[in-house]
mmCIF file of C-alpha atoms in Angstrom:
data_model
loop_
_atom_site.group_PDB
_atom_site.id
_atom_site.type_symbol
_atom_site.label_atom_id
_atom_site.label_comp_id
_atom_site.label_asym_id
_atom_site.label_seq_id
_atom_site.Cartn_x
_atom_site.Cartn_y
_atom_site.Cartn_z
ATOM 1 C CA UNK H 433 -18.958 46.373 -11.304
ATOM 2 C CA UNK H 434 -18.045 46.128 -15.016
ATOM 3 C CA UNK H 435 -18.409 42.953 -17.063
ATOM 4 C CA UNK H 436 -14.699 42.158 -17.176
ATOM 5 C CA UNK H 437 -14.441 42.415 -13.417
ATOM 6 C CA UNK H 438 -17.495 40.174 -12.967
ATOM 7 C CA UNK H 439 -16.117 37.694 -15.519
ATOM 8 C CA UNK H 440 -12.773 37.633 -13.770
ATOM 9 C CA UNK H 441 -14.351 36.801 -10.425
ATOM 10 C CA UNK H 442 -16.494 34.068 -11.964
ATOM 11 C CA UNK H 443 -13.526 32.489 -13.701
ATOM 12 C CA UNK H 444 -11.404 32.575 -10.562
ATOM 13 C CA UNK H 445 -14.212 30.900 -8.626
ATOM 14 C CA UNK H 446 -14.561 28.247 -11.328
ATOM 15 C CA UNK H 447 -10.811 27.649 -11.338
ATOM 16 C CA UNK H 448 -10.748 27.206 -7.569
ATOM 17 C CA UNK H 449 -13.660 24.775 -7.778
ATOM 18 C CA UNK H 450 -11.919 22.575 -10.330
ATOM 19 C CA UNK H 451 -8.494 22.742 -8.712
ATOM 20 C CA UNK H 452 -9.853 21.777 -5.291
ATOM 21 C CA UNK H 453 -11.445 18.603 -6.705
ATOM 22 C CA UNK H 454 -8.200 16.709 -7.427
ATOM 23 C CA UNK H 455 -9.387 13.110 -7.290
ATOM 24 C CA UNK H 456 -11.496 10.603 -9.209
ATOM 25 C CA UNK H 457 -12.872 7.653 -7.247
ATOM 26 C CA UNK H 458 -12.586 4.026 -8.351
ATOM 27 C CA UNK H 459 -13.414 0.684 -6.729
ATOM 28 C CA UNK H 460 -11.253 -2.235 -7.811
ATOM 29 C CA UNK H 461 -13.043 -5.517 -7.124
ATOM 30 C CA UNK H 462 -11.336 -7.696 -9.792
ATOM 31 C CA UNK H 463 -14.654 -9.177 -10.934
ATOM 32 C CA UNK H 464 -14.077 -8.004 -14.515
ATOM 33 C CA UNK H 465 -10.873 -10.077 -14.828
ATOM 34 C CA UNK H 466 -10.803 -13.835 -15.379
ATOM 35 C CA UNK H 467 -9.176 -15.950 -12.626
ATOM 36 C CA UNK H 468 -5.518 -16.596 -13.370
ATOM 37 C CA UNK H 469 -2.114 -17.186 -11.754
ATOM 38 C CA UNK H 470 0.840 -14.780 -11.809
ATOM 39 C CA UNK H 471 4.608 -14.916 -11.380
ATOM 40 C CA UNK H 472 6.843 -12.174 -10.033
ATOM 41 C CA UNK H 473 7.482 -9.450 -12.589
ATOM 42 C CA UNK H 474 4.090 -9.864 -14.232
ATOM 43 C CA UNK H 475 1.611 -7.000 -14.275
ATOM 44 C CA UNK H 476 -2.148 -6.909 -13.874
ATOM 45 C CA UNK H 477 -3.860 -3.770 -15.148
ATOM 46 C CA UNK H 478 -7.397 -2.618 -14.472
ATOM 47 C CA UNK H 479 -9.190 0.741 -14.512
ATOM 48 C CA UNK H 480 -5.934 2.568 -15.264
ATOM 49 C CA UNK H 481 -4.144 1.064 -12.258
ATOM 50 C CA UNK H 482 -1.149 -1.251 -12.395
ATOM 51 C CA UNK H 483 -0.450 -4.152 -10.034
ATOM 52 C CA UNK H 484 3.132 -5.440 -10.234
ATOM 53 C CA UNK H 485 3.731 -8.843 -8.626
ATOM 54 C CA UNK H 486 6.856 -8.932 -6.461
ATOM 55 C CA UNK H 487 9.061 -11.940 -5.722
ATOM 56 C CA UNK H 488 9.641 -13.356 -2.250
ATOM 57 C CA UNK H 489 12.862 -12.108 -0.582
ATOM 58 C CA UNK H 490 14.962 -15.158 -1.485
ATOM 59 C CA UNK H 491 13.913 -15.169 -5.135
ATOM 60 C CA UNK H 492 14.378 -11.404 -5.374
ATOM 61 C CA UNK H 493 17.927 -11.642 -3.964
ATOM 62 C CA UNK H 494 18.859 -14.314 -6.496
ATOM 63 C CA UNK H 495 17.053 -12.848 -9.493
ATOM 64 C CA UNK H 496 14.634 -15.756 -9.737
ATOM 65 C CA UNK H 497 11.047 -15.655 -10.897
ATOM 66 C CA UNK H 498 8.535 -17.161 -8.507
ATOM 67 C CA UNK H 499 4.817 -17.866 -8.424
ATOM 68 C CA UNK H 500 3.437 -15.261 -6.043
ATOM 69 C CA UNK H 501 -0.093 -14.391 -7.065
ATOM 70 C CA UNK H 502 -3.482 -15.553 -8.230
ATOM 71 C CA UNK H 503 -6.847 -14.104 -9.023
ATOM 72 C CA UNK H 504 -9.320 -16.441 -7.324
ATOM 73 C CA UNK H 505 -13.087 -16.771 -7.483
ATOM 74 C CA UNK H 506 -14.334 -16.477 -3.909
ATOM 75 C CA UNK H 507 -17.697 -17.984 -4.815
ATOM 76 C CA UNK H 508 -16.120 -21.270 -5.989
ATOM 77 C CA UNK H 509 -14.657 -23.594 -3.354
ATOM 78 C CA UNK H 510 -12.579 -25.479 -5.919
ATOM 79 C CA UNK H 511 -10.549 -22.331 -6.719
ATOM 80 C CA UNK H 512 -8.711 -22.800 -3.437
ATOM 81 C CA UNK H 513 -8.694 -26.474 -2.424
ATOM 82 C CA UNK H 514 -5.255 -26.614 -0.762
ATOM 83 C CA UNK H 515 -4.816 -23.330 1.078
ATOM 84 C CA UNK H 516 -7.100 -22.088 3.827
ATOM 85 C CA UNK H 517 -8.515 -19.312 1.697
ATOM 86 C CA UNK H 518 -10.688 -16.592 3.257
ATOM 87 C CA UNK H 519 -14.461 -16.412 3.286
ATOM 88 C CA UNK H 520 -16.558 -13.375 2.569
ATOM 89 C CA UNK H 521 -15.575 -12.559 -1.008
ATOM 90 C CA UNK H 522 -18.634 -12.198 -3.230
ATOM 91 C CA UNK H 523 -16.564 -12.555 -6.407
ATOM 92 C CA UNK H 524 -12.933 -12.494 -7.461
ATOM 93 C CA UNK H 525 -10.162 -11.372 -5.159
ATOM 94 C CA UNK H 526 -6.405 -10.988 -5.406
ATOM 95 C CA UNK H 527 -4.342 -13.618 -3.555
ATOM 96 C CA UNK H 528 -0.673 -12.898 -2.799
ATOM 97 C CA UNK H 529 1.102 -16.183 -2.075
ATOM 98 C CA UNK H 530 4.465 -17.722 -1.107
ATOM 99 C CA UNK H 531 5.872 -14.659 0.690
ATOM 100 C CA UNK H 532 5.419 -12.416 -2.355
ATOM 101 C CA UNK H 533 4.039 -8.906 -2.595
ATOM 102 C CA UNK H 534 2.180 -6.545 -4.884
ATOM 103 C CA UNK H 535 2.903 -2.934 -5.863
ATOM 104 C CA UNK H 536 -0.002 -0.698 -6.826
ATOM 105 C CA UNK H 537 0.667 2.369 -8.959
ATOM 106 C CA UNK H 538 -1.020 4.953 -11.159
ATOM 107 C CA UNK H 539 0.617 7.339 -13.618
ATOM 108 C CA UNK H 540 -0.776 10.450 -11.906
ATOM 109 C CA UNK H 541 -0.634 9.228 -8.324
ATOM 110 C CA UNK H 542 -3.531 8.172 -6.117
ATOM 111 C CA UNK H 543 -5.043 8.293 -2.653
ATOM 112 C CA UNK H 544 -6.041 5.101 -0.846
ATOM 113 C CA UNK H 545 -9.531 5.275 0.662
ATOM 114 C CA UNK H 546 -9.778 1.675 1.898
ATOM 115 C CA UNK H 547 -9.729 -2.032 1.088
ATOM 116 C CA UNK H 548 -10.655 -5.462 2.445
ATOM 117 C CA UNK H 549 -7.963 -7.967 3.416
ATOM 118 C CA UNK H 550 -7.528 -11.387 4.986
ATOM 119 C CA UNK H 551 -4.830 -13.861 5.942
ATOM 120 C CA UNK H 552 -4.415 -16.946 3.736
ATOM 121 C CA UNK H 553 -3.140 -19.899 5.740
ATOM 122 C CA UNK H 554 -0.733 -22.344 4.028
ATOM 123 C CA UNK H 555 -2.942 -25.338 4.879
ATOM 124 C CA UNK H 556 -6.559 -25.780 5.866
ATOM 125 C CA UNK H 557 -7.420 -26.539 9.480
ATOM 126 C CA UNK H 558 -5.090 -25.919 12.384
ATOM 127 C CA UNK H 559 -5.611 -23.999 15.578
ATOM 128 C CA UNK H 560 -6.858 -20.455 15.853
ATOM 129 C CA UNK H 561 -3.979 -18.004 15.963
ATOM 130 C CA UNK H 562 -2.997 -14.508 14.887
ATOM 131 C CA UNK H 563 -0.455 -15.331 12.231
ATOM 132 C CA UNK H 564 1.057 -11.983 11.399
ATOM 133 C CA UNK H 565 0.516 -8.606 9.813
ATOM 134 C CA UNK H 566 -0.184 -6.951 6.506
ATOM 135 C CA UNK H 567 2.524 -4.392 5.733
ATOM 136 C CA UNK H 568 2.013 -1.283 3.601
ATOM 137 C CA UNK H 569 4.826 0.874 2.260
ATOM 138 C CA UNK H 570 4.044 3.864 0.068
ATOM 139 C CA UNK H 571 6.193 6.375 -1.806
ATOM 140 C CA UNK H 572 4.903 9.943 -1.698
ATOM 141 C CA UNK H 573 5.327 12.556 -4.409
ATOM 142 C CA UNK H 574 8.291 14.148 -2.619
ATOM 143 C CA UNK H 575 10.119 10.803 -2.440
ATOM 144 C CA UNK H 576 9.373 10.239 1.252
ATOM 145 C CA UNK H 577 8.131 6.842 2.434
ATOM 146 C CA UNK H 578 5.111 6.158 4.640
ATOM 147 C CA UNK H 579 4.434 2.775 6.227
ATOM 148 C CA UNK H 580 1.636 1.104 8.156
ATOM 149 C CA UNK H 581 0.929 -2.371 9.559
ATOM 150 C CA UNK H 582 -2.429 -4.071 10.025
ATOM 151 C CA UNK H 583 -2.915 -7.196 12.131
ATOM 152 C CA UNK H 584 -4.465 -10.255 10.537
ATOM 153 C CA UNK H 585 -7.497 -11.510 12.398
ATOM 154 C CA UNK H 586 -7.549 -15.112 13.589
ATOM 155 C CA UNK H 587 -10.056 -17.702 12.474
ATOM 156 C CA UNK H 588 -13.746 -17.044 12.996
ATOM 157 C CA UNK H 589 -16.137 -19.266 14.919
ATOM 158 C CA UNK H 590 -16.630 -21.285 11.714
ATOM 159 C CA UNK H 591 -12.915 -22.095 11.572
ATOM 160 C CA UNK H 592 -12.359 -19.920 8.495
ATOM 161 C CA UNK H 593 -10.473 -16.697 7.886
ATOM 162 C CA UNK H 594 -12.588 -13.773 6.728
ATOM 163 C CA UNK H 595 -12.088 -10.572 4.794
ATOM 164 C CA UNK H 596 -12.220 -7.476 6.970
ATOM 165 C CA UNK H 597 -12.072 -3.750 6.150
ATOM 166 C CA UNK H 598 -8.696 -2.116 6.675
ATOM 167 C CA UNK H 599 -8.570 0.456 9.464
ATOM 168 C CA UNK H 600 -5.963 2.809 8.038
ATOM 169 C CA UNK H 601 -4.261 5.522 10.078
ATOM 170 C CA UNK H 602 -5.837 8.885 9.283
ATOM 171 C CA UNK H 603 -2.548 10.363 8.069
ATOM 172 C CA UNK H 604 -1.956 7.380 5.790
ATOM 173 C CA UNK H 605 -5.297 7.660 4.026
ATOM 174 C CA UNK H 606 -4.865 11.364 3.253
ATOM 175 C CA UNK H 607 -1.604 11.083 1.282
ATOM 176 C CA UNK H 608 -1.018 11.035 -2.474
ATOM 177 C CA UNK H 609 1.107 8.020 -3.404
ATOM 178 C CA UNK H 610 3.120 7.323 -6.521
ATOM 179 C CA UNK H 611 3.300 3.657 -5.550
ATOM 180 C CA UNK H 612 2.095 1.467 -2.695
ATOM 181 C CA UNK H 613 3.465 -1.969 -1.808
ATOM 182 C CA UNK H 614 1.485 -4.635 0.054
ATOM 183 C CA UNK H 615 3.222 -7.614 1.634
ATOM 184 C CA UNK H 616 2.938 -9.717 4.770
ATOM 185 C CA UNK H 617 5.065 -10.929 7.638
ATOM 186 C CA UNK H 618 4.692 -13.872 10.005
ATOM 187 C CA UNK H 619 5.384 -13.926 13.740
ATOM 188 C CA UNK H 620 8.253 -16.253 14.625
ATOM 189 C CA UNK H 621 9.069 -17.951 17.935
ATOM 190 C CA UNK H 622 10.634 -14.717 19.211
ATOM 191 C CA UNK H 623 7.466 -12.760 18.505
ATOM 192 C CA UNK H 624 9.092 -10.884 15.613
ATOM 193 C CA UNK H 625 7.031 -10.411 12.484
ATOM 194 C CA UNK H 626 9.397 -11.297 9.665
ATOM 195 C CA UNK H 627 9.532 -12.049 5.964
ATOM 196 C CA UNK H 628 13.088 -11.317 4.861
ATOM 197 C CA UNK H 629 16.134 -12.969 3.344
ATOM 198 C CA UNK H 630 17.673 -13.743 6.742
ATOM 199 C CA UNK H 631 14.390 -14.330 8.578
ATOM 200 C CA UNK H 632 12.182 -16.061 5.999
ATOM 201 C CA UNK H 633 8.490 -16.763 6.393
ATOM 202 C CA UNK H 634 8.777 -20.144 4.609
ATOM 203 C CA UNK H 635 5.889 -19.474 2.206
ATOM 204 C CA UNK H 636 3.459 -18.698 5.021
ATOM 205 C CA UNK H 637 3.184 -14.905 4.492
ATOM 206 C CA UNK H 638 0.086 -14.919 2.308
ATOM 207 C CA UNK H 639 -2.955 -12.675 2.088
ATOM 208 C CA UNK H 640 -5.963 -11.662 0.038
ATOM 209 C CA UNK H 641 -7.038 -8.197 -1.155
ATOM 210 C CA UNK H 642 -10.437 -7.106 -2.407
ATOM 211 C CA UNK H 643 -12.601 -4.012 -2.909
ATOM 212 C CA UNK H 644 -9.707 -1.559 -3.122
ATOM 213 C CA UNK H 645 -11.168 1.960 -3.003
ATOM 214 C CA UNK H 646 -8.841 4.474 -4.647
ATOM 215 C CA UNK H 647 -8.970 8.123 -5.636
ATOM 216 C CA UNK H 648 -6.832 8.895 -8.676
ATOM 217 C CA UNK H 649 -5.308 12.358 -8.820
ATOM 218 C CA UNK H 650 -6.673 14.411 -11.721
ATOM 219 C CA UNK H 651 -4.167 16.795 -13.273
ATOM 220 C CA UNK H 652 -5.356 20.223 -14.478
ATOM 221 C CA UNK H 653 -6.586 19.900 -18.068
ATOM 222 C CA UNK H 654 -6.018 22.271 -20.968
ATOM 223 C CA UNK H 655 -9.447 23.799 -20.369
ATOM 224 C CA UNK H 656 -8.476 24.537 -16.781
ATOM 225 C CA UNK H 657 -5.319 26.284 -17.949
ATOM 226 C CA UNK H 658 -7.430 28.350 -20.357
ATOM 227 C CA UNK H 659 -9.725 29.298 -17.489
ATOM 228 C CA UNK H 660 -6.690 30.407 -15.512
ATOM 229 C CA UNK H 661 -5.545 32.588 -18.398
ATOM 230 C CA UNK H 662 -8.977 34.157 -18.869
ATOM 231 C CA UNK H 663 -9.235 34.794 -15.153
ATOM 232 C CA UNK H 664 -5.869 36.537 -15.218
ATOM 233 C CA UNK H 665 -6.987 38.696 -18.167
ATOM 234 C CA UNK H 666 -10.139 39.676 -16.325
ATOM 235 C CA UNK H 667 -8.225 40.658 -13.206
ATOM 236 C CA UNK H 668 -5.664 42.613 -15.259
ATOM 237 C CA UNK H 669 -8.441 44.545 -17.029
ATOM 238 C CA UNK H 670 -9.968 45.456 -13.689
ATOM 239 C CA UNK H 671 -6.645 46.763 -12.380
ATOM 240 C CA UNK H 672 -6.096 48.877 -15.520
ATOM 241 C CA UNK H 673 -9.534 50.420 -15.226
ATOM 242 C CA UNK H 674 -8.963 51.222 -11.547
ATOM 243 C CA UNK H 675 -5.620 52.827 -12.429
ATOM 244 C CA UNK H 676 -7.223 55.014 -15.116
ATOM 245 C CA UNK H 677 -9.944 56.146 -12.708
ATOM 246 C CA UNK H 678 -7.336 57.122 -10.132
ATOM 247 C CA UNK H 679 -5.440 59.159 -12.681
ATOM 248 C CA UNK H 680 -8.524 60.974 -13.974
#
């Protein structure tokens, strides 16, 4: 085997190695951002990811801005003295309030590995009940949409709501998303989970997010393109040499 042939095989192997490692892992826990409140249309950015706060259905239909989010300190009781905020957060977490939503995006796309979530009740106390569901709606690279719903757990034995890990469908967790929207719905008297303009949730569709594990898609770099070119040169040289030997 000549050197060019050996080099070509090595470069092809290296190219395959890099191209089959398309993601870069990140864990978003919000602890590096100071607690704050957010209105619809505002953006929170961290680790290259963008969180766009979305208005509740009524405000969105009328073009109004509404208070729909907060970054709360889970270790401080006073950060949530009106709502029945969840337990189990070791630091900051993202609270989506008043029937709003949040859209997560990254310039190169991303894969969702997991996250923790909890219901946020409108008032403290009350009876134990399964209020509703967390709704996920993601846009894939080809423009198709993929959705999933996750039930909110009821109150624990201590009377509080608690963060729990999301059990995502296998197909959902393996997709590359351009954007992913989180919102919630509340079960009404008919057993329908709703949060819409005609079936409002009356500011009760609220939830917390924490420890979002994401894999950002890594595009081929210039060096990878150079490797591809060198690999092609190596393979072409091998073919030319084989052709000359056949004609000798």
